[in-house]
Amino acid sequence: MDAWKLPTSLCVSGTDYKIRTDFRVVLDILEAMNDPDLFLPDASEEEIALVRSDTMVQILYEDYRTIPPEDFAEACEKALDFIDMGMKDDGKKKPHSMDWQQDAQIIIPAINRVQGCEIRALPYLHWWTFLGAYMEIGDCLFSQVVNIRQKKAKHKKLEKWEKEFLNANKDLITLQKKISVEQKKEMDNLEKWL
């Protein structure tokens, strides 16, 4: 992909397919990828991967139904490349230190500051522009929260102010485990018996 252009389509097996490029669309994809209700409780890893891929393609590509089945894998690869803005991952597993949905309340002000406007009020903002602003977030509440999460994940010692901040803001700093509606019902039923 050309980093100097904002793509509005992806070429799959020589055919250009229009994509939805607003940042909200990609955030919907990322949210769906982490939605435990998207899968059956006993789904295999392969089934989960297939459902995730299919969901991503349906949300991103405007005419996903016209993509031939034999080109589905390439369409997924191109979609992931678009979402990652063409940046290659080093392949090393990194600790989970942020969640788009949970952290929205502290990500939005940081991106607003970078963009110089209220991004939610914009009728359209390309995903790459949004992601570029995200990458330019400097010192702010969000970066402090992520820094503490990363230190905790790597079992590094927190500074005194970080410990105090963590104790005062556990709900903000602790990443919530996503549970399905079915799991929530089971937990609620269990609590009734206690």
Coordinates of C-alpha atoms in Angstrom, one line a residue:
M1 CA 0.0 0.0 0.0
D2 CA 1.1 3.5 -0.7
A3 CA 1.5 5.4 2.6
W4 CA 1.1 8.7 0.8
K5 CA -2.5 7.9 -0.3
L6 CA -5.6 7.2 1.7
P7 CA -7.0 4.0 0.1
T8 CA -10.7 3.7 -0.5
S9 CA -10.5 0.3 -2.2
L10 CA -8.4 -2.9 -2.0
C11 CA -7.1 -4.9 -4.9
V12 CA -7.9 -8.6 -4.5
S13 CA -6.7 -10.9 -7.3
G14 CA -6.6 -8.0 -9.7
T15 CA -10.0 -6.6 -8.9
D16 CA -10.5 -3.4 -6.9
Y17 CA -13.2 -3.7 -4.1
K18 CA -14.5 -0.5 -2.4
I19 CA -14.0 -0.5 1.3
R20 CA -15.6 1.5 4.2
T21 CA -12.7 3.6 5.5
D22 CA -14.2 5.7 8.3
F23 CA -12.5 5.1 11.6
R24 CA -15.8 4.0 13.2
V25 CA -16.1 1.1 10.8
V26 CA -12.7 -0.2 11.7
L27 CA -13.4 0.2 15.4
D28 CA -16.6 -1.8 14.8
I29 CA -14.5 -4.5 13.3
L30 CA -12.0 -4.5 16.2
E31 CA -14.9 -4.6 18.7
A32 CA -16.5 -7.6 16.8
M33 CA -13.2 -9.5 16.8
N34 CA -13.3 -9.4 20.6
D35 CA -17.0 -10.1 21.1
P36 CA -17.4 -13.4 22.8
D37 CA -21.1 -13.6 21.7
L38 CA -20.0 -13.8 18.1
F39 CA -19.0 -17.4 18.6
L40 CA -20.6 -20.5 19.9
P41 CA -19.3 -21.4 23.4
D42 CA -17.7 -24.6 22.2
A43 CA -16.3 -23.3 18.9
S44 CA -12.9 -24.5 17.9
E45 CA -10.0 -22.0 17.2
E46 CA -10.5 -22.7 13.5
E47 CA -14.2 -21.8 13.7
I48 CA -13.5 -18.7 15.7
A49 CA -10.9 -17.6 13.1
L50 CA -13.3 -18.2 10.3
V51 CA -16.1 -16.2 12.0
R52 CA -13.7 -13.4 12.7
S53 CA -12.5 -13.3 9.1
D54 CA -16.0 -13.4 7.7
T55 CA -17.2 -10.7 10.0
M56 CA -14.2 -8.4 9.1
V57 CA -14.8 -8.9 5.4
Q58 CA -18.5 -8.2 5.7
I59 CA -18.0 -5.0 7.6
L60 CA -15.1 -3.6 5.6
Y61 CA -15.9 -4.5 2.0
E62 CA -18.9 -2.7 0.5
D63 CA -19.6 -5.5 -2.0
Y64 CA -18.2 -8.4 0.0
R65 CA -20.7 -10.8 -1.7
T66 CA -19.0 -10.2 -5.0
I67 CA -15.6 -11.5 -3.7
P68 CA -15.2 -15.1 -5.1
P69 CA -14.7 -17.8 -2.4
E70 CA -11.3 -18.6 -3.8
D71 CA -10.2 -15.0 -3.1
F72 CA -11.5 -14.9 0.4
A73 CA -8.1 -15.5 2.1
E74 CA -6.5 -12.8 0.1
A75 CA -9.4 -10.4 0.9
C76 CA -8.8 -11.1 4.6
E77 CA -5.0 -10.5 4.2
K78 CA -5.6 -7.2 2.4
A79 CA -8.2 -6.1 5.0
L80 CA -5.7 -6.8 7.9
D81 CA -3.0 -5.0 6.0
F82 CA -5.3 -2.0 5.6
I83 CA -6.3 -2.1 9.3
D84 CA -2.6 -2.2 10.3
M85 CA -1.9 0.6 7.9
G86 CA 0.6 -1.6 6.0
M87 CA 2.9 -1.8 9.0
K88 CA 4.4 -5.2 9.5
D89 CA 4.3 -6.9 13.0
D90 CA 7.6 -8.2 14.4
G91 CA 5.7 -11.4 15.3
K92 CA 6.6 -11.1 19.0
K93 CA 3.7 -11.6 21.4
K94 CA 3.1 -8.3 23.3
P95 CA 1.1 -8.0 26.5
H96 CA -2.4 -6.8 26.0
S97 CA -2.3 -3.2 27.2
M98 CA -5.4 -1.4 25.8
D99 CA -8.9 -2.0 24.6
W100 CA -10.5 0.3 22.1
Q101 CA -14.0 0.0 23.7
Q102 CA -13.0 0.1 27.4
D103 CA -10.5 2.9 26.8
A104 CA -12.6 5.0 24.5
Q105 CA -13.3 7.6 27.2
I106 CA -9.5 8.3 27.5
I107 CA -8.5 7.7 23.9
I108 CA -10.9 10.1 22.4
P109 CA -9.7 13.2 24.3
A110 CA -6.1 12.3 23.4
I111 CA -6.9 12.0 19.7
N112 CA -9.0 15.1 19.8
R113 CA -6.0 17.0 21.2
V114 CA -3.8 15.7 18.3
Q115 CA -6.4 16.4 15.7
G116 CA -7.4 19.8 17.1
C117 CA -11.1 19.0 16.9
E118 CA -13.8 16.7 18.3
I119 CA -13.4 13.7 16.0
R120 CA -16.8 12.2 17.0
A121 CA -18.5 15.3 15.5
L122 CA -16.8 14.7 12.1
P123 CA -19.0 13.1 9.5
Y124 CA -16.0 11.2 8.2
L125 CA -12.4 10.6 9.2
H126 CA -10.3 8.0 7.3
W127 CA -9.0 5.2 9.5
W128 CA -5.4 5.9 8.6
T129 CA -5.8 9.6 9.7
F130 CA -7.3 8.4 12.9
L131 CA -4.6 5.8 13.5
G132 CA -1.9 8.4 12.7
A133 CA -3.3 10.7 15.3
Y134 CA -3.5 7.7 17.7
M135 CA 0.2 7.0 17.1
E136 CA 1.0 10.7 17.9
I137 CA -0.6 10.6 21.4
G138 CA 1.9 12.1 23.7
D139 CA 1.9 12.3 27.5
C140 CA -1.7 12.1 28.7
L141 CA -4.0 10.1 30.9
F142 CA -4.3 7.3 28.3
S143 CA -0.5 6.9 27.9
Q144 CA -0.1 6.8 31.7
V145 CA -2.7 4.1 32.0
V146 CA -1.1 2.0 29.2
N147 CA 2.3 2.5 30.7
I148 CA 1.1 1.2 34.1
R149 CA -0.6 -1.8 32.4
Q150 CA 2.6 -2.6 30.5
K151 CA 4.7 -2.4 33.6
K152 CA 2.3 -4.7 35.5
A153 CA 2.2 -7.2 32.6
K154 CA 6.0 -7.3 32.5
H155 CA 6.2 -7.5 36.3
K156 CA 8.2 -4.3 36.5
K157 CA 8.3 -2.2 39.6
L158 CA 5.9 0.7 39.7
E159 CA 7.0 4.1 40.9
K160 CA 5.3 5.5 44.0
W161 CA 3.0 7.8 42.1
E162 CA 2.1 5.0 39.8
K163 CA 1.1 2.8 42.7
E164 CA -1.0 5.6 44.1
F165 CA -2.6 6.2 40.8
L166 CA -3.3 2.5 40.3
N167 CA -4.9 2.2 43.8
A168 CA -7.1 5.3 43.1
N169 CA -8.1 4.2 39.6
K170 CA -8.3 0.4 39.5
D171 CA -11.4 0.3 37.3
L172 CA -9.7 2.6 34.8
I173 CA -6.5 0.6 34.7
T174 CA -7.7 -3.0 35.0
L175 CA -8.6 -4.4 31.6
Q176 CA -11.9 -6.1 31.9
K177 CA -12.2 -9.7 30.7
K178 CA -14.9 -10.0 28.0
I179 CA -17.6 -12.5 28.8
S180 CA -20.5 -13.6 26.7
V181 CA -24.1 -13.0 27.6
E182 CA -24.5 -16.7 28.4
Q183 CA -21.5 -16.5 30.8
K184 CA -23.0 -13.4 32.4
K185 CA -26.3 -15.2 33.0
E186 CA -24.5 -18.2 34.5
M187 CA -22.6 -15.9 36.9
D188 CA -25.8 -14.0 37.8
N189 CA -27.5 -17.3 38.6
L190 CA -24.5 -18.5 40.7
E191 CA -24.6 -15.2 42.7
K192 CA -28.3 -15.8 43.5
W193 CA -27.3 -19.1 45.2
L194 CA -24.6 -17.5 47.3

